[in-house]
Coordinates of C-alpha atoms and ligand atoms in Angstrom, one line a residue:
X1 CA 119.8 85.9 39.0
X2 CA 122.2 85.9 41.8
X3 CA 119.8 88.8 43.2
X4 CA 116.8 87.3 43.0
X5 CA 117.8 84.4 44.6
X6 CA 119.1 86.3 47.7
X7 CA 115.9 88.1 47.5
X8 CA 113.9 84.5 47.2
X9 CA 115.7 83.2 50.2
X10 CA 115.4 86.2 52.6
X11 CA 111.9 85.9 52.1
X12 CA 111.8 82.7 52.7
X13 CA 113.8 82.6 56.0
X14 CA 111.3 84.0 58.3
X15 CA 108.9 81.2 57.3
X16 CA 111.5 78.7 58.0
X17 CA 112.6 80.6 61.2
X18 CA 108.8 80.6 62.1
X19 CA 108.2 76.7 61.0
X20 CA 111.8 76.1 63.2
X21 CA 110.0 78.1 66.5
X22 CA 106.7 76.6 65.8
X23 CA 108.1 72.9 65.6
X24 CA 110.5 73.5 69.1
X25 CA 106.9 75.2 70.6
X26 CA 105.1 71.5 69.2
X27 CA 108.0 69.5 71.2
X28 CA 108.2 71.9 74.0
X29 CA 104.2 71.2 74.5
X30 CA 104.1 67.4 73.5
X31 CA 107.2 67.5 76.5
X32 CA 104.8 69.3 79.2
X33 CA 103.5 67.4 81.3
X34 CA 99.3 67.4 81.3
X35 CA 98.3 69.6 84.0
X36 CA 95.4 66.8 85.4
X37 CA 98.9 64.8 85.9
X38 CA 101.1 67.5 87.9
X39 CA 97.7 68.1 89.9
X40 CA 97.6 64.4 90.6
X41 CA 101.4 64.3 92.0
X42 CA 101.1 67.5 94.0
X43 CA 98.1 65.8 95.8
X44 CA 99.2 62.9 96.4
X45 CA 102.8 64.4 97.4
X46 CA 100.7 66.5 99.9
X47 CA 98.3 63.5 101.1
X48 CA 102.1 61.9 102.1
X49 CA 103.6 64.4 103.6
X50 CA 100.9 65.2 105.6
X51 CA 100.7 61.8 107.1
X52 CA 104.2 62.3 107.9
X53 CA 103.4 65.7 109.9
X54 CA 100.4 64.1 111.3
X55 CA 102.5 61.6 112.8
X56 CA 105.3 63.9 114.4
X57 CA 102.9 66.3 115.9
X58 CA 102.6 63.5 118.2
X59 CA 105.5 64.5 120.5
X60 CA 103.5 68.2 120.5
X61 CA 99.9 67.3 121.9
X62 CA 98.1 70.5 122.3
X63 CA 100.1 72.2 119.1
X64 CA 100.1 72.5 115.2
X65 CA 102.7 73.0 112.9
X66 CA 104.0 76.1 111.3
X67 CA 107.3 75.5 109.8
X68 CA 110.5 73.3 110.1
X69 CA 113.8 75.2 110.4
X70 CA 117.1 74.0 110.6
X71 CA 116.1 70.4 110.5
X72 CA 113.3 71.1 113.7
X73 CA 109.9 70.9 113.8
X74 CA 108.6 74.8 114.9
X75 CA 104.8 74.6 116.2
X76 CA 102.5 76.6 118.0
X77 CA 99.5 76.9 119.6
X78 CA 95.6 77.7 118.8
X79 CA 96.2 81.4 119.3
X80 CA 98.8 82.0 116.8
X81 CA 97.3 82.9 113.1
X82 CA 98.4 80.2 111.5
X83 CA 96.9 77.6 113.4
X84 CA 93.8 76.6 111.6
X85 CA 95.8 76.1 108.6
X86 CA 97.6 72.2 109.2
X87 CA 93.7 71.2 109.7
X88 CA 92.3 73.0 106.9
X89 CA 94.7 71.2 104.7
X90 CA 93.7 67.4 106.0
X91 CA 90.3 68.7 105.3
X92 CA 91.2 69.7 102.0
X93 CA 93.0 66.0 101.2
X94 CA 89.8 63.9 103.2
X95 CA 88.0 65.6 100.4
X96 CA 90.5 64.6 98.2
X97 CA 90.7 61.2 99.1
X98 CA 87.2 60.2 100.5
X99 CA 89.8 58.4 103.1
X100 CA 88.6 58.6 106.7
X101 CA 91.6 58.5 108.2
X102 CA 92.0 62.0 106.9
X103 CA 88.8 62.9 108.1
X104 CA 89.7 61.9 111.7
X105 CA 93.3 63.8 111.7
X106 CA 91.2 67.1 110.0
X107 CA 88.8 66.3 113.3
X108 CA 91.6 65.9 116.2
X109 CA 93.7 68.8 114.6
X110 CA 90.9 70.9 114.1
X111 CA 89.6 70.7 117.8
X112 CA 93.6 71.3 119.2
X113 CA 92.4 75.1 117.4
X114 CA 88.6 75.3 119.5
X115 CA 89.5 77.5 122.2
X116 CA 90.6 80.5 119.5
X117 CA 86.8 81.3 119.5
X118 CA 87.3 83.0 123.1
X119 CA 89.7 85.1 121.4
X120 CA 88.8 88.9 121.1
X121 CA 92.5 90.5 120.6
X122 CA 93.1 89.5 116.6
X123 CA 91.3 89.6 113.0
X124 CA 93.2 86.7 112.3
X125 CA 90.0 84.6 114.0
X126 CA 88.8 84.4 109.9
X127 CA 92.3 82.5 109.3
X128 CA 92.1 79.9 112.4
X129 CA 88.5 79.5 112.5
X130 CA 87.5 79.3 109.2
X131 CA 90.2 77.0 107.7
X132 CA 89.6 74.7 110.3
X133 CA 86.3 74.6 111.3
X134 CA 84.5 76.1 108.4
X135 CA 86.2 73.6 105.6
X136 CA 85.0 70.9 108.3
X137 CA 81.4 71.9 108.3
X138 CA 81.7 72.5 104.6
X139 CA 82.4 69.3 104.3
X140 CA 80.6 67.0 106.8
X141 CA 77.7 69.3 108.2
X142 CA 78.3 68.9 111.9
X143 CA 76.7 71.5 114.3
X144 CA 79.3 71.8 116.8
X145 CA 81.9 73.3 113.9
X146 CA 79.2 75.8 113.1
X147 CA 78.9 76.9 116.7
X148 CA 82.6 77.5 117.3
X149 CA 82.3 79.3 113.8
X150 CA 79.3 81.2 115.2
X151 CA 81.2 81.9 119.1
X152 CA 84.6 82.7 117.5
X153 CA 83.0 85.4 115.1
X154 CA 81.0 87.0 118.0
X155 CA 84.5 88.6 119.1
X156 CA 85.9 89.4 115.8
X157 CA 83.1 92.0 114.9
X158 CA 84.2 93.3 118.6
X159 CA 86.9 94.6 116.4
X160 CA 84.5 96.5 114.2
X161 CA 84.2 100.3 114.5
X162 CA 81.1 101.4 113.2
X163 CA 82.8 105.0 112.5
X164 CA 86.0 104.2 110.6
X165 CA 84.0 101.4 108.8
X166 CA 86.7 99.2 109.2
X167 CA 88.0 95.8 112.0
X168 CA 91.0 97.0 113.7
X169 CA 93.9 94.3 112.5
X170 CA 96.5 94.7 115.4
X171 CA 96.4 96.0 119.1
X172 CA 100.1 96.4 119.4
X173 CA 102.0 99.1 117.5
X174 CA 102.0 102.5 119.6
X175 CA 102.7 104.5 116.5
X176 CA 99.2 103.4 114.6
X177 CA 96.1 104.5 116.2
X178 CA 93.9 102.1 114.6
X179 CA 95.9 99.3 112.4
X180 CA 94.5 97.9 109.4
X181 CA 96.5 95.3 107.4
X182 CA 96.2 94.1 103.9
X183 CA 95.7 90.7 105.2
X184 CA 92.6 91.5 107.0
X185 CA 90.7 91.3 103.7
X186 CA 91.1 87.2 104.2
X187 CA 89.5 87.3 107.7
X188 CA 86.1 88.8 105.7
X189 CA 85.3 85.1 104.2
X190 CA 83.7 83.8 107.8
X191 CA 81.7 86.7 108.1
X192 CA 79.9 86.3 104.4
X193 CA 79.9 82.2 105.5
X194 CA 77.8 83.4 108.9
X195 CA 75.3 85.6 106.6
X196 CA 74.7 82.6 104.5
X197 CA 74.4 80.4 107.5
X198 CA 72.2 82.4 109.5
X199 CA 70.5 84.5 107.0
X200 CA 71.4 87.5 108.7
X201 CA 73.1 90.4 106.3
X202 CA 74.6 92.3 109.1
X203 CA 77.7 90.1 108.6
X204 CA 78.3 90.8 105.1
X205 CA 77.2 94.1 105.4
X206 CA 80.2 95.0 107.6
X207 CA 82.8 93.2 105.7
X208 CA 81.5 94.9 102.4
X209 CA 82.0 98.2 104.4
X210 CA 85.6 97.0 105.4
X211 CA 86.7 96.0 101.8
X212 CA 84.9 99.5 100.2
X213 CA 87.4 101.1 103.0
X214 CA 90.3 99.0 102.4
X215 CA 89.9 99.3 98.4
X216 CA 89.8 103.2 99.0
X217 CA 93.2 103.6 101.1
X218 CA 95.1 100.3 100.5
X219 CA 95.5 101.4 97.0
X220 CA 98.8 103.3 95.2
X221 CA 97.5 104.3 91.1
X222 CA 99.3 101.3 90.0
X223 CA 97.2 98.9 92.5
X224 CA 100.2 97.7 94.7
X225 CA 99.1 97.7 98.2
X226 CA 100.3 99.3 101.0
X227 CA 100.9 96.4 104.2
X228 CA 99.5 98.6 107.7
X229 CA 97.4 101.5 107.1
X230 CA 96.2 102.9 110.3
X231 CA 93.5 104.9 110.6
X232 CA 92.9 108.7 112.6
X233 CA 89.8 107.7 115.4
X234 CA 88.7 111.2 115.0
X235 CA 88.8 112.4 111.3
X236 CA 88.5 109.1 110.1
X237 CA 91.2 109.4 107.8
X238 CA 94.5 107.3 107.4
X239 CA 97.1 108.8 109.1
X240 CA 100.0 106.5 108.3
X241 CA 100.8 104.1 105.6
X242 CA 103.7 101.5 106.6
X243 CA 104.9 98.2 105.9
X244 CA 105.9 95.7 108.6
X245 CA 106.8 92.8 106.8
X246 CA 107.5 94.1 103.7
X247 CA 110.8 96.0 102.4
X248 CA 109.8 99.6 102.8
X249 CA 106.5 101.3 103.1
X250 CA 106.3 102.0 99.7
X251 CA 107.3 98.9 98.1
X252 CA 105.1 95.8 96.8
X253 CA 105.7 93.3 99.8
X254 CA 104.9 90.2 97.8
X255 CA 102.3 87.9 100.2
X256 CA 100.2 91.3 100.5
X257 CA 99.7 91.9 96.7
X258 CA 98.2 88.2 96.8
X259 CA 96.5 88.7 99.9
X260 CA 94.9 91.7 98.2
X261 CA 94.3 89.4 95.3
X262 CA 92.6 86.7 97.0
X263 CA 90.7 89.3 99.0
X264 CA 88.9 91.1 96.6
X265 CA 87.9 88.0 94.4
X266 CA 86.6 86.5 97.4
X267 CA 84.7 89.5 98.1
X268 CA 83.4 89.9 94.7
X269 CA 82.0 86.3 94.8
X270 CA 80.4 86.9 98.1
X271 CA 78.9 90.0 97.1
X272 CA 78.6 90.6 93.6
X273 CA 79.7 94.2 93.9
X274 CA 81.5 94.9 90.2
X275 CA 83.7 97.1 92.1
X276 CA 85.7 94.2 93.6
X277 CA 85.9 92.4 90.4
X278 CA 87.3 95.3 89.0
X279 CA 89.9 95.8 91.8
X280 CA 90.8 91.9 91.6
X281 CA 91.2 92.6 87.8
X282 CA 93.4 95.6 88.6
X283 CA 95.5 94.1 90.7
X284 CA 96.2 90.5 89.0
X285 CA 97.2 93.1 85.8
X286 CA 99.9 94.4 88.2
X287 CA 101.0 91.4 89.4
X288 CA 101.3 89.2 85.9
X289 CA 102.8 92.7 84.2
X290 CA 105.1 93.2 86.9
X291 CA 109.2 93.0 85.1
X292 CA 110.1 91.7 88.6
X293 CA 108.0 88.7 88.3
X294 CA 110.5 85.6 87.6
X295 CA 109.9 83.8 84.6
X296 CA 109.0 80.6 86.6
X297 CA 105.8 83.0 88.1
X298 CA 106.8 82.8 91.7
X299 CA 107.6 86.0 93.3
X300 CA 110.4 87.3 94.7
X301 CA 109.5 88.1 98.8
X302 CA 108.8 91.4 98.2
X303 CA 108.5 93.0 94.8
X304 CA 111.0 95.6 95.3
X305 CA 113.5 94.2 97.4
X306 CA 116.9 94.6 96.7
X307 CA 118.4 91.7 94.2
X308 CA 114.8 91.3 92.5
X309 CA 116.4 93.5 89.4
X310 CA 119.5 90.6 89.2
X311 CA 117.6 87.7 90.1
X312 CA 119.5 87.6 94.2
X313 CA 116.5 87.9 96.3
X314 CA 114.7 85.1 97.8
X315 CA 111.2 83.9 96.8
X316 CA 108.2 82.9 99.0
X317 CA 106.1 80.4 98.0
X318 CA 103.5 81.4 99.9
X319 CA 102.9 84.3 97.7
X320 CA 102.8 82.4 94.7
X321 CA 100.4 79.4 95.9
X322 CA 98.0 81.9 97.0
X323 CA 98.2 84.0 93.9
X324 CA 97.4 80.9 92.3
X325 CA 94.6 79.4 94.0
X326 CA 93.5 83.5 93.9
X327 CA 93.4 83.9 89.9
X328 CA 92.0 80.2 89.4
X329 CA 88.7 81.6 91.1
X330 CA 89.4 84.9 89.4
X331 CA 89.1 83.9 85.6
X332 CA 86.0 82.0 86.4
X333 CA 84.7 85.3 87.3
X334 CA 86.3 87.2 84.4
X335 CA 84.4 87.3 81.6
X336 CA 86.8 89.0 79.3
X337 CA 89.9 88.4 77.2
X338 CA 91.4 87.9 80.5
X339 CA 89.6 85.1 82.3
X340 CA 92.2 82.5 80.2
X341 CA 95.0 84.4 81.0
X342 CA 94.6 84.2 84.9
X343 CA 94.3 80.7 84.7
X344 CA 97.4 80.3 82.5
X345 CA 99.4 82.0 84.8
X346 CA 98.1 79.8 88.0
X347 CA 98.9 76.9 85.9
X348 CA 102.8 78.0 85.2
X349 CA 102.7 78.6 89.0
X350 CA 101.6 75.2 90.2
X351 CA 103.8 73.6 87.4
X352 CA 106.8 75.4 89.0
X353 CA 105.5 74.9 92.7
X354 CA 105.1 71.0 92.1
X355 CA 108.3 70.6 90.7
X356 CA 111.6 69.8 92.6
X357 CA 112.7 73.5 93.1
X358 CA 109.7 73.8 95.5
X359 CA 108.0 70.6 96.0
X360 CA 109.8 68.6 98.8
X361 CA 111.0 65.3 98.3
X362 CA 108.9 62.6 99.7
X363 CA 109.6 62.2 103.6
X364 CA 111.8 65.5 103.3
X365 CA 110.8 69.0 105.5
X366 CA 109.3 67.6 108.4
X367 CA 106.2 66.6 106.0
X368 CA 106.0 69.8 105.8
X369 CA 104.8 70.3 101.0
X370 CA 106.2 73.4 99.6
X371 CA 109.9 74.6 100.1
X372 CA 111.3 78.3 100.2
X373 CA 108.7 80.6 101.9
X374 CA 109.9 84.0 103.7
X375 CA 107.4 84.6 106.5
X376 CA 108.9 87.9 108.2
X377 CA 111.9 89.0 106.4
X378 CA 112.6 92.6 108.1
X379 CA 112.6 90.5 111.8
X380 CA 114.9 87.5 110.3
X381 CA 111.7 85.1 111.1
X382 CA 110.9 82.1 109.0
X383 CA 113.4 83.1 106.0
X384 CA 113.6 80.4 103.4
X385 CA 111.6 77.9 105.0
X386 CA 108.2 75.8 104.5
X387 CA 105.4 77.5 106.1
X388 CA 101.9 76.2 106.7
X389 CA 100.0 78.5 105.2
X390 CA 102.2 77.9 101.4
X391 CA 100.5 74.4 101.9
X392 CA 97.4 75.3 102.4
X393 CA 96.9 77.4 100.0
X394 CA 98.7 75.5 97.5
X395 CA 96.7 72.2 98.6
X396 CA 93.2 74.5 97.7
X397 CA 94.8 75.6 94.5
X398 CA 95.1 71.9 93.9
X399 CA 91.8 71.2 94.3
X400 CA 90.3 73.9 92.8
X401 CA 92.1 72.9 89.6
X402 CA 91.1 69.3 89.9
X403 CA 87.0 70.3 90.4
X404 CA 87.9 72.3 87.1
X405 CA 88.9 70.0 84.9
X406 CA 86.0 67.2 86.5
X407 CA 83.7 69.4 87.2
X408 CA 81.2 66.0 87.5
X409 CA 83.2 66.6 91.5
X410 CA 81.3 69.9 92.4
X411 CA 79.6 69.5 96.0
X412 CA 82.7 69.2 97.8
X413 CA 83.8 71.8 100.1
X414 CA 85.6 75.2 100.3
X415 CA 89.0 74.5 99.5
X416 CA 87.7 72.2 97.0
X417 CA 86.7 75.1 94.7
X418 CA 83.1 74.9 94.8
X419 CA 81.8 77.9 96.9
X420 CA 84.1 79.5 93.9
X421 CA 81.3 79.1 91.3
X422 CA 80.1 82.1 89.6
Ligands
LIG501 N1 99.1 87.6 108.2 C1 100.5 87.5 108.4 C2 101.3 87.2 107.2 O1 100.9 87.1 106.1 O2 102.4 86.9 107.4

């Protein structure tokens, strides 16, 4: 009797140790805040802060934010990368709010960035230019952004080289011969926007060639990127594979992988070209499979840096948000098992980016939204700080959640999600 009540109850016990998990998995989801709620109070965090940078940048005519350190306000001018990213973001919130006094910051920030279309010495004119100008003429139509677009792209396929099939990333670095960086994948996007502008393929044609390339030799087998790979002018052939920002050349430096990321699923949409899905695939798999991914989904600076294996390395931010806005326009492309997975993983992202660990407090960081990026860790430059470019990308992460769940909003612009269709 005795026995067979033992042998009743252990039975039993995993059903009451599965009702018990399944009852604290009912209160931990009736606890979670709806995602069209945290959405809501990132944006409208944003929309504040924002304002609140607007309204500094006053004592810096002629400059835009990148980051506040050490209780200062760091900016810089139209020529360096990140500078199309402070308008691209009051774009992003006009959009958001229909208010006009964002589309009149968007307009005075955006114009402080013009004079980058003379500039013929970085890829980065895809970053500054199309941010700026190209979520403003997504947005309102206006000629004169779409002929800044149109000058400022003239010089970046200067960078082209018709033999190597690739745009040359960097003209310093006497060691490389002819620099590519992960990154460069981003500064593709105004070139697809020019062939669907002017219905000339040329444009597209070359950035296809550039991602092909870059797919070929970025690549390790388990799809981490290398940062720099420089190519050989005469064979054609890499002939050096190096990080600069990252912890070693052969680690995982954690804002390329999502570079990367966005890249090829930007590419994909642009183009069509399965291959790019498939790489996009390949590389969100390493990314969400990674066992140095923190539970809270934001990554660690660099994958392999030392302290990810005890949880003592920083994080960035940056990496996460654009990871995030990256597989939220990846697993509307998916078709398979994993097109709900991406989007569950942006969603634990933006939950953990919008709450207090990340999100600043309002009136806090200079008005500057996200907390805790790393933008060069080897130099000891912009370590634990906001950064523009986290915003931004966070802010169109935002919205491409928002036109998701209403999708009665399509029509709006860039960051808003909607040239993310499939
Ligand atoms: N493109 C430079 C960076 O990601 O820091």
């Amino acid at each position: 009797m005795k026995k067979m009540f033992t042998m009743l109850l252990m039975a039993l016990l995993p059903l009451g140790a599965m009702a018990q998990n399944k009852s604290s998995r009912t209160v931990q989801a009736a606890k979670q805040e709806p995602i069209t709620q945290v959405i809501e109070r990132g944006l409208k965090r944003a929309a504040s802060q924002s304002l609140l940078l607007a309204n500094s940048m006053k004592n810096h005519p002629d400059q835009l934010p990148q980051t506040y350190e050490h209780g200062e306000l760091k900016t810089v001018r139209y020529d360096n990368w990140v500078s199309g990213f402070f308008p691209g973001v009051l774009w992003m919130l006009y959009d958001y709010t229909n208010d006009e006094q964002y589309r009149r910051l968007a307009h005075h920030f955006t114009e402080i960035v013009e004079p980058a279309k003379k500039l013929y010495n970085t890829h980065d004119i895809g970053f500054m230019l199309y941010c700026s100008f190209g979520q403003g003429y997504n947005l309102t139509a206006k000629q004169y952004y779409l002929d800044v677009i149109y000058e400022g792209t003239q010089n970046l396929l200067c960078r082209w080289n018709e033999d190597l099939g690739v745009f040359r990333s960097w003209d310093f670095g006497k060691q490389w011969q002819y620099p590519v960086i992960i990154d460069n994948m981003m500064n593709l996007e105004i070139l697809c926007f020019m062939s669907r502008q002017y219905d000339d393929p040329y444009y597209k044609e070359v950035a296809e060639i550039h991602a092909k390339n870059t797919l070929k030799h970025h690549f390790r087998d388990d799809f981490s990127s290398y940062h720099v790979v420089s190519y050989d002018t005469i064979t054609g052939l890499p002939h050096a594979k190096n990080t600069a920002q990252g912890y070693s050349d052969n680690s995982a430096w954690a804002r390329g992988q999502s570079w990367g990321l966005y890249g090829f699923t930007m590419i994909y949409r642009e183009t069509r070209n399965p291959i790019f899905l498939e790489q996009a695939r390949n590389i969100a798999t390493f990314l969400m499979n990674h066992p140095r991914l923190p539970a809270d989904k934001v990554p660690y600076w660099d994958y392999d840096a030392p302290g990810t294996e005890n949880g003592n390395c920083l994080r960035d931010a940056s990496a996460a948000a654009i990871m995030a806005s990256a597989l939220i326009e990846l697993s509307q492309f998916d078709r398979t098992e994993m097109g709900p997975k991406w989007m569950e993983l942006a969603e634990q992202q933006i939950r953990t980016l919008t709450s207090p660990a990340y999100l600043a407090e309002e009136g806090e960081q200079g008005g500057f939204i996200l907390k805790h990026g790393v933008g060069n860790m080897p130099a000891k430059n912009e370590v634990d700080v906001p950064l523009t470019y986290a915003d931004y990308y966070y802010v169109e992460a935002l919205m491409r959640l928002k036109r998701l769940q209403s999708p009665a909003l399509n029509g709006g612009g860039q960051g808003s999600g909607q040239a993310s269709r499939p």
